[in-house]
Short mmCIF file of C-alpha atoms in Angstrom, two decimals:
data_model
loop_
_atom_site.label_atom_id
_atom_site.label_comp_id
_atom_site.label_asym_id
_atom_site.label_seq_id
_atom_site.Cartn_x
_atom_site.Cartn_y
_atom_site.Cartn_z
CA MET A 28 -158.60 -12.81 149.04
CA LYS A 29 -161.68 -14.38 150.80
CA LYS A 30 -162.66 -16.02 147.50
CA LEU A 31 -159.16 -17.58 147.31
CA ILE A 32 -159.29 -19.02 150.78
CA PHE A 33 -162.72 -20.44 150.21
CA LEU A 34 -161.50 -22.21 146.80
CA PHE A 35 -158.50 -23.59 148.76
CA ILE A 36 -160.63 -24.99 151.50
CA ALA A 37 -163.21 -26.39 149.01
CA PHE A 38 -160.50 -27.87 146.77
CA GLY A 39 -158.69 -29.37 149.72
CA SER A 40 -161.78 -30.93 151.12
CA LEU A 41 -162.29 -32.96 147.78
CA PHE A 42 -159.06 -34.53 147.96
CA GLY A 43 -158.05 -34.52 151.69
CA ARG A 44 -158.17 -37.61 153.66
CA ALA A 45 -157.58 -38.44 157.26
CA ASP A 46 -156.98 -41.93 158.58
CA GLU A 47 -157.24 -41.13 162.29
CA GLY A 48 -160.39 -40.74 164.12
CA MET A 49 -162.63 -41.57 167.12
CA TYR A 50 -164.82 -44.60 166.64
CA LEU A 51 -167.84 -45.36 168.69
CA PRO A 52 -166.98 -48.78 170.41
CA PHE A 53 -169.96 -50.51 168.80
CA THR A 54 -168.59 -49.58 165.22
CA VAL A 55 -165.11 -50.72 165.62
CA LYS A 56 -165.97 -54.04 163.87
CA ASN A 57 -166.62 -51.81 160.65
CA ASN A 58 -163.14 -50.49 160.70
CA HIS A 59 -161.21 -53.51 162.28
CA ALA A 60 -159.62 -54.86 159.04
CA GLN A 61 -158.16 -51.45 158.42
CA MET A 62 -156.90 -50.97 161.81
CA GLN A 63 -155.23 -54.53 161.78
CA ALA A 64 -153.52 -53.48 158.56
CA LEU A 65 -152.04 -50.40 160.55
CA GLY A 66 -150.85 -52.74 163.30
CA LEU A 67 -153.73 -53.43 165.62
CA GLU A 68 -153.21 -56.78 167.29
CA LEU A 69 -156.60 -57.00 169.31
CA SER A 70 -159.76 -58.50 167.85
CA HIS A 71 -162.82 -56.35 167.64
CA LYS A 72 -164.36 -58.34 170.25
CA ASP A 73 -161.53 -57.52 172.74
CA ILE A 74 -162.32 -53.89 172.09
CA TYR A 75 -166.14 -54.01 172.25
CA ASN A 76 -168.15 -57.03 173.34
CA PRO A 77 -171.51 -56.20 174.84
CA LYS A 78 -171.80 -59.57 176.61
CA LYS A 79 -168.22 -60.01 178.01
CA PRO A 80 -165.55 -57.87 179.59
CA SER A 81 -163.58 -55.78 176.97
CA ILE A 82 -161.79 -52.60 176.69
CA LYS A 83 -165.19 -50.75 176.65
CA ASP A 84 -165.27 -51.56 180.42
CA ALA A 85 -162.18 -49.68 180.96
CA ILE A 86 -163.53 -46.42 179.86
CA VAL A 87 -164.41 -43.91 182.64
CA SER A 88 -166.02 -40.42 182.85
CA LEU A 89 -163.96 -37.61 184.23
CA GLY A 90 -166.39 -34.74 185.63
CA GLY A 91 -169.06 -35.66 183.03
CA PHE A 92 -167.27 -33.83 180.26
CA CYS A 93 -164.20 -35.98 179.46
CA THR A 94 -163.39 -39.75 179.21
CA ALA A 95 -160.39 -41.61 180.17
CA GLU A 96 -159.17 -45.24 179.75
CA ILE A 97 -157.93 -47.32 182.61
CA ILE A 98 -154.72 -49.21 181.26
CA SER A 99 -153.38 -50.92 184.29
CA SER A 100 -154.62 -52.91 187.28
CA LYS A 101 -152.98 -50.33 189.50
CA GLY A 102 -155.36 -47.37 188.27
CA LEU A 103 -153.10 -45.75 185.59
CA LEU A 104 -155.25 -44.02 183.11
CA LEU A 105 -154.93 -41.97 179.94
CA THR A 106 -156.87 -39.00 179.05
CA ASN A 107 -156.48 -35.46 177.30
CA HIS A 108 -154.36 -32.86 179.10
CA HIS A 109 -157.36 -30.46 179.30
CA CYS A 110 -159.49 -33.03 181.05
CA GLY A 111 -156.89 -33.31 183.91
CA PHE A 112 -155.73 -29.84 184.06
CA ASP A 113 -157.88 -28.50 186.92
CA ALA A 114 -157.10 -31.55 189.15
CA ILE A 115 -153.40 -31.22 188.34
CA ALA A 116 -153.44 -27.41 189.07
CA GLU A 117 -155.31 -28.12 192.42
CA ASN A 118 -152.59 -30.66 193.51
CA SER A 119 -149.67 -28.48 192.51
CA THR A 120 -147.77 -26.38 194.90
CA VAL A 121 -144.81 -23.94 194.54
CA GLU A 122 -142.34 -26.69 195.41
CA HIS A 123 -144.13 -29.27 193.21
CA ASP A 124 -145.55 -27.52 190.06
CA TYR A 125 -146.95 -30.55 188.21
CA LEU A 126 -148.27 -28.49 185.42
CA THR A 127 -144.78 -27.15 184.65
CA ASP A 128 -142.66 -30.15 185.79
CA GLY A 129 -144.88 -33.17 185.40
CA PHE A 130 -144.88 -36.07 187.66
CA TRP A 131 -142.91 -39.30 187.64
CA ALA A 132 -144.06 -41.85 190.26
CA ALA A 133 -140.95 -43.79 191.26
CA ASP A 134 -143.39 -46.17 193.23
CA PHE A 135 -147.07 -46.39 194.19
CA ARG A 136 -146.74 -44.31 197.41
CA ILE A 137 -147.81 -40.72 197.25
#
């Protein structure tokens, strides 16, 4: 059985292909044509430009282990769920369980 699983994995790795991925900002230029073909409308210099403001300047560190991207002038950011989990749990109460119910900001007041 173990040999069969190994052969399946080995065979699959020869023909498997993934288009998604995380790119280092300074390597985006290498994949830019492919990303445009998939619908990207930004230039590679809008994403990473070492001499001018670009999306690279919107990436922040969360606790030293995670990253987030600021996507609005009001401070809205995107990150992975596990990166914000502890902070969300800490701000949840029995009445407002944000981990279970989520949070919808009707306005910018807390």
